[in-house]
Short mmCIF file of C-alpha atoms in Angstrom, two decimals:
data_model
loop_
_atom_site.label_atom_id
_atom_site.label_comp_id
_atom_site.label_asym_id
_atom_site.label_seq_id
_atom_site.Cartn_x
_atom_site.Cartn_y
_atom_site.Cartn_z
CA UNK A 21 -33.71 18.95 29.57
CA UNK A 22 -37.36 19.34 28.63
CA UNK A 23 -36.76 21.27 25.42
CA UNK A 24 -34.88 18.43 23.70
CA UNK A 25 -36.94 16.23 21.36
CA UNK A 26 -37.19 12.75 22.88
CA UNK A 27 -35.10 9.82 21.61
CA UNK A 28 -33.64 11.51 18.52
CA UNK A 29 -31.93 9.07 16.20
CA UNK A 30 -32.48 6.67 13.32
CA UNK A 31 -36.11 5.67 12.78
CA UNK A 32 -35.64 3.66 9.59
CA UNK A 33 -32.80 2.50 7.33
CA UNK A 34 -32.68 1.38 3.72
CA UNK A 35 -29.58 0.16 1.95
CA UNK A 36 -28.83 -0.37 -1.73
CA UNK A 37 -26.27 -2.79 -3.14
CA UNK A 38 -25.19 -3.33 -6.75
CA UNK A 39 -26.87 -6.14 -8.67
CA UNK A 40 -23.47 -7.36 -9.93
CA UNK A 41 -20.55 -8.86 -8.03
CA UNK A 42 -17.27 -10.63 -8.54
CA UNK A 43 -16.01 -13.52 -6.43
CA UNK A 44 -12.79 -12.71 -4.55
CA UNK A 45 -11.43 -16.27 -4.87
CA UNK A 46 -11.79 -16.02 -8.66
CA UNK A 47 -10.22 -12.57 -8.53
CA UNK A 48 -7.18 -14.01 -6.72
CA UNK A 49 -6.71 -16.50 -9.55
CA UNK A 50 -7.25 -13.84 -12.22
CA UNK A 51 -4.75 -11.49 -10.60
CA UNK A 52 -2.30 -14.37 -10.12
CA UNK A 53 -1.76 -13.63 -6.44
CA UNK A 54 -1.25 -16.15 -3.66
CA UNK A 55 -4.31 -18.17 -2.65
CA UNK A 56 -6.11 -16.50 0.23
CA UNK A 57 -4.55 -13.06 -0.23
CA UNK A 58 -7.94 -11.39 -0.69
CA UNK A 59 -10.19 -13.88 1.09
CA UNK A 60 -8.05 -14.51 4.19
CA UNK A 61 -5.53 -11.67 4.18
CA UNK A 62 -8.18 -9.00 3.60
CA UNK A 63 -11.18 -11.00 4.83
CA UNK A 64 -13.21 -10.33 1.67
CA UNK A 65 -15.54 -12.85 -0.02
CA UNK A 66 -17.23 -10.91 -2.81
CA UNK A 67 -17.21 -7.39 -4.24
CA UNK A 68 -20.16 -5.50 -5.65
CA UNK A 69 -19.66 -3.08 -8.52
CA UNK A 70 -21.61 -0.79 -10.83
CA UNK A 71 -21.66 -0.46 -14.61
CA UNK A 72 -21.83 2.84 -16.48
CA UNK A 73 -25.60 2.81 -15.85
CA UNK A 74 -25.09 3.86 -12.22
CA UNK A 75 -23.43 6.83 -10.62
CA UNK A 76 -23.68 8.45 -7.18
CA UNK A 77 -26.84 10.33 -8.21
CA UNK A 78 -28.65 7.16 -9.25
CA UNK A 79 -27.56 5.29 -6.11
CA UNK A 80 -28.95 8.08 -3.94
CA UNK A 81 -32.15 8.33 -5.97
CA UNK A 82 -32.71 4.61 -5.47
CA UNK A 83 -31.90 4.67 -1.74
CA UNK A 84 -34.03 7.70 -0.86
CA UNK A 85 -37.05 6.74 -2.99
CA UNK A 86 -37.09 3.20 -1.58
CA UNK A 87 -36.65 4.44 2.00
CA UNK A 88 -39.68 6.70 1.56
CA UNK A 89 -41.80 4.02 -0.14
CA UNK A 90 -40.93 1.19 2.26
CA UNK A 91 -41.76 3.29 5.31
CA UNK A 92 -44.88 5.08 4.14
CA UNK A 93 -43.29 8.52 4.42
CA UNK A 94 -44.71 11.63 2.76
CA UNK A 95 -42.07 13.77 1.05
CA UNK A 96 -43.83 16.81 2.50
CA UNK A 97 -42.86 15.59 5.99
CA UNK A 98 -39.12 15.82 5.24
CA UNK A 99 -37.53 19.12 6.22
CA UNK A 100 -33.86 18.29 5.79
CA UNK A 101 -31.97 16.10 3.34
CA UNK A 102 -28.24 15.53 3.79
CA UNK A 103 -25.89 13.66 1.44
CA UNK A 104 -22.49 12.25 2.33
CA UNK A 105 -20.30 11.12 -0.57
CA UNK A 106 -16.82 11.30 -2.02
CA UNK A 107 -17.90 10.12 -5.49
CA UNK A 108 -17.94 13.58 -6.98
CA UNK A 109 -19.29 13.93 -10.53
CA UNK A 110 -19.81 17.68 -10.55
CA UNK A 111 -17.68 20.36 -8.87
CA UNK A 112 -20.66 22.67 -8.33
CA UNK A 113 -24.02 20.91 -8.47
CA UNK A 114 -24.73 18.82 -5.39
CA UNK A 115 -26.25 15.35 -5.35
CA UNK A 116 -28.85 16.76 -2.96
CA UNK A 117 -30.22 19.04 -5.69
CA UNK A 118 -30.64 16.05 -8.01
CA UNK A 119 -32.62 14.28 -5.26
CA UNK A 120 -35.08 17.18 -5.17
CA UNK A 121 -36.49 15.57 -8.33
CA UNK A 122 -38.18 13.11 -5.96
CA UNK A 123 -39.88 15.93 -4.04
CA UNK A 124 -41.50 17.59 -7.05
CA UNK A 125 -44.84 15.70 -6.95
CA UNK A 126 -45.32 16.65 -3.28
CA UNK A 127 -44.65 20.32 -3.93
CA UNK A 128 -42.15 20.36 -1.05
CA UNK A 129 -39.14 22.46 -1.99
CA UNK A 130 -38.48 23.76 1.53
CA UNK A 131 -35.79 21.22 2.39
CA UNK A 132 -32.54 22.20 4.09
CA UNK A 133 -29.18 20.40 3.77
CA UNK A 134 -26.52 19.87 1.16
CA UNK A 135 -23.63 17.49 0.34
CA UNK A 136 -20.76 16.81 2.75
CA UNK A 137 -17.42 15.54 1.46
CA UNK A 138 -14.35 14.10 3.14
CA UNK A 139 -13.47 10.60 2.01
CA UNK A 140 -15.45 7.96 3.96
CA UNK A 141 -16.49 10.36 6.75
CA UNK A 142 -19.09 12.37 4.80
CA UNK A 143 -22.03 10.16 5.80
CA UNK A 144 -21.28 10.61 9.48
CA UNK A 145 -20.88 14.38 9.10
CA UNK A 146 -24.23 14.43 7.28
CA UNK A 147 -25.83 12.47 10.14
CA UNK A 148 -24.40 14.87 12.73
CA UNK A 149 -25.72 17.83 10.70
CA UNK A 150 -29.22 16.34 10.69
CA UNK A 151 -29.11 15.65 14.42
CA UNK A 152 -27.90 19.18 15.15
CA UNK A 153 -30.71 20.66 13.04
CA UNK A 154 -33.27 18.61 14.94
CA UNK A 155 -31.94 19.86 18.26
CA UNK A 156 -31.73 23.51 17.16
CA UNK A 157 -34.09 26.48 16.95
CA UNK A 158 -34.17 25.96 13.16
CA UNK A 159 -36.05 22.67 13.48
CA UNK A 160 -39.62 22.97 12.19
CA UNK A 161 -40.83 19.63 13.54
CA UNK A 162 -40.32 17.65 10.33
CA UNK A 163 -38.14 14.60 9.72
CA UNK A 164 -34.66 14.46 8.18
CA UNK A 165 -33.17 12.03 5.69
CA UNK A 166 -29.46 11.26 5.49
CA UNK A 167 -28.05 9.30 2.57
CA UNK A 168 -24.46 8.06 2.27
CA UNK A 169 -23.39 6.60 -1.08
CA UNK A 170 -20.23 5.84 -3.00
CA UNK A 171 -18.69 3.77 -5.77
CA UNK A 172 -15.28 2.55 -4.60
CA UNK A 173 -13.06 1.39 -7.43
CA UNK A 174 -9.30 1.29 -7.83
CA UNK A 175 -6.71 1.01 -10.57
CA UNK A 176 -5.26 -2.45 -11.19
CA UNK A 177 -3.05 -3.53 -8.32
CA UNK A 178 -3.13 -4.38 -4.61
CA UNK A 179 -5.97 -1.98 -3.76
CA UNK A 180 -8.48 -3.13 -6.40
CA UNK A 181 -9.95 -6.01 -4.29
CA UNK A 182 -10.82 -3.48 -1.55
CA UNK A 183 -13.43 -1.80 -3.74
CA UNK A 184 -17.21 -1.97 -3.52
CA UNK A 185 -20.30 0.21 -3.91
CA UNK A 186 -23.56 0.97 -2.18
CA UNK A 187 -25.80 3.45 -0.44
CA UNK A 188 -27.49 3.71 2.95
CA UNK A 189 -30.41 6.08 3.54
CA UNK A 190 -31.57 6.83 7.09
CA UNK A 191 -34.71 8.50 8.39
CA UNK A 192 -33.85 10.76 11.32
CA UNK A 193 -36.33 11.93 13.90
CA UNK A 194 -37.54 11.75 17.50
CA UNK A 195 -39.01 8.56 18.99
CA UNK A 196 -36.38 6.57 17.09
CA UNK A 197 -35.48 2.91 17.38
CA UNK A 198 -31.75 3.69 17.24
CA UNK A 199 -31.20 6.59 19.61
CA UNK A 200 -27.94 8.50 19.24
CA UNK A 201 -26.62 9.00 22.77
CA UNK A 202 -26.42 12.74 23.37
CA UNK A 203 -23.09 14.17 24.49
CA UNK A 204 -21.16 10.95 23.91
CA UNK A 205 -19.04 11.76 20.89
CA UNK A 206 -15.30 11.73 20.39
CA UNK A 207 -13.78 13.36 17.31
CA UNK A 208 -10.24 13.49 15.92
CA UNK A 209 -9.20 15.52 12.86
CA UNK A 210 -5.76 15.93 11.31
CA UNK A 211 -3.95 16.60 8.03
CA UNK A 212 -2.60 13.58 6.13
CA UNK A 213 -2.20 12.40 2.55
CA UNK A 214 -3.08 8.76 3.22
CA UNK A 215 -5.81 8.47 0.55
CA UNK A 216 -6.92 11.25 -1.78
CA UNK A 217 -8.26 11.92 -5.27
CA UNK A 218 -6.29 14.74 -6.90
CA UNK A 219 -6.94 13.58 -10.49
CA UNK A 220 -10.39 14.88 -11.37
CA UNK A 221 -10.35 12.98 -14.68
CA UNK A 222 -10.27 9.59 -12.91
CA UNK A 223 -12.38 7.69 -10.37
CA UNK A 224 -9.22 6.10 -8.98
CA UNK A 225 -7.64 7.42 -5.78
CA UNK A 226 -4.00 7.80 -4.76
CA UNK A 227 -3.34 5.54 -1.77
CA UNK A 228 -0.45 5.34 0.69
CA UNK A 229 -1.43 2.00 2.18
CA UNK A 230 0.86 1.91 5.21
CA UNK A 231 0.18 5.53 6.15
CA UNK A 232 -3.55 4.93 5.76
CA UNK A 233 -3.47 2.09 8.29
CA UNK A 234 -1.42 4.18 10.71
CA UNK A 235 -3.81 7.11 10.37
CA UNK A 236 -6.85 4.87 10.86
CA UNK A 237 -5.50 3.18 14.00
CA UNK A 238 -4.25 6.43 15.51
CA UNK A 239 -7.62 8.06 14.87
CA UNK A 240 -9.29 5.08 16.56
CA UNK A 241 -7.06 5.52 19.64
CA UNK A 242 -7.74 9.26 19.78
CA UNK A 243 -11.51 8.96 19.28
CA UNK A 244 -11.78 6.25 21.94
CA UNK A 245 -9.84 8.43 24.38
CA UNK A 246 -12.08 11.40 23.59
CA UNK A 247 -15.27 9.32 23.83
CA UNK A 248 -14.26 7.91 27.22
CA UNK A 249 -13.55 11.43 28.50
CA UNK A 250 -17.22 12.30 27.82
CA UNK A 251 -18.49 9.41 29.94
CA UNK A 252 -19.25 10.35 33.52
CA UNK A 253 -17.69 7.09 34.67
CA UNK A 254 -15.08 7.05 31.91
CA UNK A 255 -12.56 5.22 34.04
CA UNK A 256 -14.95 2.28 34.23
CA UNK A 257 -15.99 2.20 30.58
CA UNK A 258 -14.47 -0.45 28.32
CA UNK A 259 -15.55 -2.90 25.65
CA UNK A 260 -17.65 -4.73 28.23
CA UNK A 261 -20.02 -1.73 28.27
CA UNK A 262 -20.87 -2.24 24.59
CA UNK A 263 -23.01 -5.03 23.14
CA UNK A 264 -21.56 -4.39 19.70
CA UNK A 265 -18.90 -2.23 18.10
CA UNK A 266 -19.09 -1.37 14.40
CA UNK A 267 -16.29 0.20 12.40
CA UNK A 268 -15.70 1.80 9.05
CA UNK A 269 -14.50 -1.16 6.99
CA UNK A 270 -11.98 -0.59 4.18
CA UNK A 271 -11.56 -4.37 4.41
CA UNK A 272 -12.70 -6.84 7.04
CA UNK A 273 -9.33 -7.83 8.47
CA UNK A 274 -8.64 -4.22 9.48
CA UNK A 275 -11.89 -4.24 11.46
CA UNK A 276 -10.73 -7.29 13.44
CA UNK A 277 -7.44 -5.52 14.12
CA UNK A 278 -9.37 -2.44 15.22
CA UNK A 279 -11.41 -4.35 17.78
CA UNK A 280 -8.13 -5.77 19.11
CA UNK A 281 -6.81 -2.22 19.20
CA UNK A 282 -9.65 -1.13 21.50
CA UNK A 283 -8.88 -4.14 23.71
CA UNK A 284 -5.27 -2.94 23.83
CA UNK A 285 -6.52 0.53 24.81
CA UNK A 286 -8.61 -1.00 27.59
CA UNK A 287 -5.54 -2.89 28.84
CA UNK A 288 -3.46 0.30 28.89
CA UNK A 289 -6.29 2.26 30.54
CA UNK A 290 -6.64 -0.37 33.26
CA UNK A 291 -3.18 0.49 34.57
CA UNK A 292 -2.21 -3.11 33.71
CA UNK A 293 -3.26 -4.22 37.19
CA UNK A 294 -6.70 -5.41 36.21
CA UNK A 295 -7.24 -9.11 36.82
CA UNK A 296 -9.06 -9.26 33.48
CA UNK A 297 -5.72 -9.11 31.65
CA UNK A 298 -3.60 -11.96 33.07
CA UNK A 299 -0.35 -12.86 31.33
CA UNK A 300 0.13 -9.50 29.64
CA UNK A 301 2.69 -8.05 32.06
CA UNK A 302 5.36 -7.75 29.37
CA UNK A 303 3.25 -5.08 27.67
CA UNK A 304 2.68 -2.98 30.79
CA UNK A 305 4.86 -0.12 29.57
CA UNK A 306 3.57 -0.11 26.00
CA UNK A 307 3.47 3.24 24.16
CA UNK A 308 0.43 3.16 21.87
CA UNK A 309 1.83 5.32 19.00
CA UNK A 310 4.77 2.93 18.61
CA UNK A 311 2.59 -0.18 18.21
CA UNK A 312 0.74 0.41 14.92
CA UNK A 313 2.88 -2.16 13.09
CA UNK A 314 4.09 -4.27 16.02
CA UNK A 315 3.23 -7.78 14.84
CA UNK A 316 3.74 -9.32 18.28
CA UNK A 317 1.30 -6.96 19.97
CA UNK A 318 -1.16 -7.22 17.08
CA UNK A 319 -1.17 -11.01 17.16
CA UNK A 320 -1.37 -11.19 20.95
CA UNK A 321 -4.27 -8.79 21.33
CA UNK A 322 -6.15 -10.19 18.34
CA UNK A 323 -5.97 -13.60 19.97
CA UNK A 324 -6.98 -12.29 23.41
CA UNK A 325 -9.92 -10.35 21.99
CA UNK A 326 -11.07 -13.08 19.62
CA UNK A 327 -14.19 -14.02 21.58
CA UNK A 328 -15.22 -10.37 21.93
CA UNK A 329 -14.69 -9.90 18.19
CA UNK A 330 -16.74 -12.99 17.34
CA UNK A 331 -19.64 -11.83 19.52
CA UNK A 332 -19.63 -8.06 19.13
CA UNK A 333 -18.09 -7.14 15.78
CA UNK A 334 -17.96 -10.06 13.35
CA UNK A 335 -21.77 -10.02 12.88
CA UNK A 336 -21.41 -6.46 11.55
CA UNK A 337 -19.26 -7.59 8.61
CA UNK A 338 -21.87 -9.42 6.52
CA UNK A 339 -22.25 -6.67 3.92
CA UNK A 340 -18.61 -5.58 4.12
CA UNK A 341 -17.41 -9.10 3.29
CA UNK A 342 -19.92 -9.72 0.51
CA UNK A 343 -20.23 -6.28 -1.10
CA UNK A 344 -17.01 -4.53 -0.11
CA UNK A 345 -16.13 -0.99 0.87
CA UNK A 346 -18.98 1.48 0.38
CA UNK A 347 -16.84 4.43 1.59
CA UNK A 348 -19.30 6.81 3.32
CA UNK A 349 -21.93 4.07 3.64
CA UNK A 350 -19.47 1.47 4.95
CA UNK A 351 -19.88 1.96 8.70
CA UNK A 352 -23.68 2.11 8.29
CA UNK A 353 -23.65 -1.16 6.34
CA UNK A 354 -21.93 -2.52 9.45
CA UNK A 355 -24.76 -1.22 11.61
CA UNK A 356 -27.28 -2.85 9.26
CA UNK A 357 -25.41 -6.16 9.34
CA UNK A 358 -25.34 -6.23 13.14
CA UNK A 359 -29.03 -5.38 13.45
CA UNK A 360 -30.13 -8.26 11.20
CA UNK A 361 -27.89 -10.72 13.04
CA UNK A 362 -30.22 -10.77 16.06
CA UNK A 363 -33.94 -11.34 16.54
CA UNK A 364 -35.79 -8.01 17.00
CA UNK A 365 -36.86 -9.09 20.49
CA UNK A 366 -33.21 -9.37 21.54
CA UNK A 367 -32.19 -5.88 20.40
CA UNK A 368 -33.87 -3.44 22.83
CA UNK A 369 -31.42 -2.24 25.44
CA UNK A 370 -28.34 -2.96 23.33
CA UNK A 371 -25.58 -0.37 23.24
CA UNK A 372 -23.67 -0.09 19.95
CA UNK A 373 -20.35 1.71 19.58
CA UNK A 374 -19.66 3.30 16.18
CA UNK A 375 -16.29 4.35 14.75
CA UNK A 376 -16.31 6.36 11.52
CA UNK A 377 -13.12 7.24 9.65
CA UNK A 378 -12.39 9.22 6.50
CA UNK A 379 -8.91 9.68 5.09
CA UNK A 380 -7.27 13.05 5.00
CA UNK A 381 -8.37 12.80 7.88
CA UNK A 382 -11.63 13.02 9.82
CA UNK A 383 -12.96 10.58 12.42
CA UNK A 384 -15.57 10.27 15.16
CA UNK A 385 -16.81 7.74 17.68
CA UNK A 386 -20.30 7.75 19.14
CA UNK A 387 -22.83 5.31 20.53
CA UNK A 388 -26.37 4.14 19.82
CA UNK A 389 -28.95 2.88 22.29
CA UNK A 390 -31.56 0.51 20.84
CA UNK A 391 -35.14 1.03 22.01
CA UNK A 392 -38.34 -0.65 20.91
CA UNK A 393 -39.95 2.17 18.93
CA UNK A 394 -41.45 0.05 16.12
CA UNK A 395 -38.15 -1.82 15.92
CA UNK A 396 -39.68 -4.84 14.18
CA UNK A 397 -40.59 -2.74 11.12
CA UNK A 398 -37.05 -1.39 10.85
CA UNK A 399 -35.55 -4.88 11.05
CA UNK A 400 -38.14 -6.39 8.70
CA UNK A 401 -37.30 -3.89 5.97
CA UNK A 402 -33.59 -4.51 6.40
CA UNK A 403 -33.98 -8.27 6.05
CA UNK A 404 -35.75 -7.80 2.72
CA UNK A 405 -32.65 -5.96 1.55
CA UNK A 406 -30.35 -8.71 2.81
CA UNK A 407 -32.27 -11.18 0.65
CA UNK A 408 -30.98 -9.27 -2.38
CA UNK A 409 -27.51 -10.67 -1.76
CA UNK A 410 -28.74 -13.98 -3.18
CA UNK A 411 -30.43 -12.33 -6.16
CA UNK A 412 -27.28 -10.72 -7.55
CA UNK A 413 -25.54 -11.72 -10.78
CA UNK A 414 -21.98 -13.01 -10.56
CA UNK A 415 -19.68 -11.86 -13.34
CA UNK A 416 -16.23 -13.20 -14.09
CA UNK A 417 -13.08 -11.20 -13.23
CA UNK A 418 -12.66 -10.61 -16.97
CA UNK A 419 -16.16 -9.09 -17.20
CA UNK A 420 -15.54 -7.07 -14.04
CA UNK A 421 -12.34 -5.65 -15.55
CA UNK A 422 -14.18 -4.75 -18.75
CA UNK A 423 -16.87 -2.91 -16.77
CA UNK A 424 -14.26 -0.81 -14.99
CA UNK A 425 -12.57 -0.01 -18.29
CA UNK A 426 -15.88 1.17 -19.75
CA UNK A 427 -16.48 3.35 -16.68
CA UNK A 428 -13.04 4.92 -16.91
CA UNK A 429 -13.28 5.59 -20.66
CA UNK A 430 -16.78 7.06 -20.40
CA UNK A 431 -16.02 9.32 -17.43
CA UNK A 432 -16.97 12.94 -18.25
CA UNK A 433 -17.90 12.07 -21.84
CA UNK A 434 -20.67 14.17 -23.31
CA UNK A 435 -22.92 13.46 -25.02
CA UNK A 436 -23.05 9.86 -23.79
CA UNK A 437 -25.53 6.99 -23.58
CA UNK A 438 -24.60 4.10 -21.25
CA UNK A 439 -23.88 0.83 -23.03
CA UNK A 440 -24.52 -1.67 -20.24
CA UNK A 441 -27.52 -3.97 -19.90
CA UNK A 442 -30.44 -2.44 -17.96
CA UNK A 443 -31.93 -5.91 -17.53
CA UNK A 444 -29.20 -6.70 -15.00
CA UNK A 445 -30.45 -4.01 -12.61
CA UNK A 446 -32.74 -4.77 -9.68
CA UNK A 447 -36.38 -3.64 -10.09
CA UNK A 448 -36.93 -0.18 -8.65
CA UNK A 449 -33.38 0.97 -9.47
CA UNK A 450 -32.78 4.46 -10.81
CA UNK A 451 -30.20 4.55 -13.58
CA UNK A 452 -28.42 7.02 -15.85
CA UNK A 453 -30.25 7.06 -19.17
CA UNK A 454 -28.17 9.68 -20.97
CA UNK A 455 -25.85 12.68 -20.75
CA UNK A 456 -26.41 15.49 -23.21
CA UNK A 457 -23.85 17.71 -24.93
CA UNK A 458 -23.96 20.15 -21.98
CA UNK A 459 -23.12 17.36 -19.52
CA UNK A 460 -26.65 17.36 -18.11
CA UNK A 461 -27.56 13.95 -16.72
CA UNK A 462 -30.94 12.28 -17.10
CA UNK A 463 -32.30 9.41 -15.03
CA UNK A 464 -35.03 6.83 -15.39
CA UNK A 465 -36.28 4.09 -13.11
CA UNK A 466 -36.47 0.41 -13.88
CA UNK A 467 -39.91 -0.98 -13.13
#
């Protein structure tokens, strides 16, 4: 259709990771759990975390300002700004309004968009909002920016090693390098208490671990089914049609199980007669909803899909394994990781499947087509960010625990001045300088 803008999608990406991390092997020893529980059982190597100097506002300020600077964008050219986060620090004032601080010098205050919240899904909802605006009569021809950011921390216990933190900011517009395929979107929504944050005095969530896995895998099944129904040749679409598949990553091992789950779906969809699935006859009558915790099926299909996983999904887990769960930014850190795993010349023409999940629950699956619209610049900027992994400071599990205790004790205190060391922050990082007696937050930038 002639009236659609051409190749609408992601034109540039910038991601932000904490300057501090803890080693998961050391954390296993500190927590006195079995060797390999976090590193092999969960698939995690390191975990990034923030001190009391950083909150969701500062993460977003850093991500958006660096996205604009690195890509030579004028703030006046941005007509929509969307934020996805579940790290809520104010029940009324949005993060987006804080980010308008960056627009002041340009005099541009005509910027649509606001925050979107539902666990880890908010970033994807924000992206969809920006895309819809660009394809609507409200679009004024300007660009959109979407930023997803969270600080994922847990109380002491089994869930703590699945934490992390980070932000991903994306420039949305026509003539993009990463084109969102129009009309190919499957969505599944339902009501569940698998992970939620009812205690507004704490950053820690309530988690029903087993239910959360069941909800995630069921949502994956349902979104895949819905996505395939949107394909004109849906009966002939399977994992072979994708060059990569990236997933929301609470922890890396669940992503490997999820890729195997799609392979299981393909097997079921094939009618079990497909010659591509030899030796699986005993599973021909499998009922998907009864297999979420079937160890035999899980092991079998993980083994059978191992090569596909190694080629199409494992490259997307670089940031997830070394920084951890970024909640709303998690699936987009997977996209970043996949993109930097290949040479720019090998990317055009690739088709990337994306599965986004947020507890409670909300989920969607869509696909991206890579085209060479200044792709080398996008990849070059991302690789500079990847270099930061080696510039981080490793703290001991004891220091990590102390940082989380300071965060918890200082939460909602006013007035308050952060006590952590600003010298540990990366240059160009926005940080919380103080909170006054009226709970108003003030931010400065490290040069």
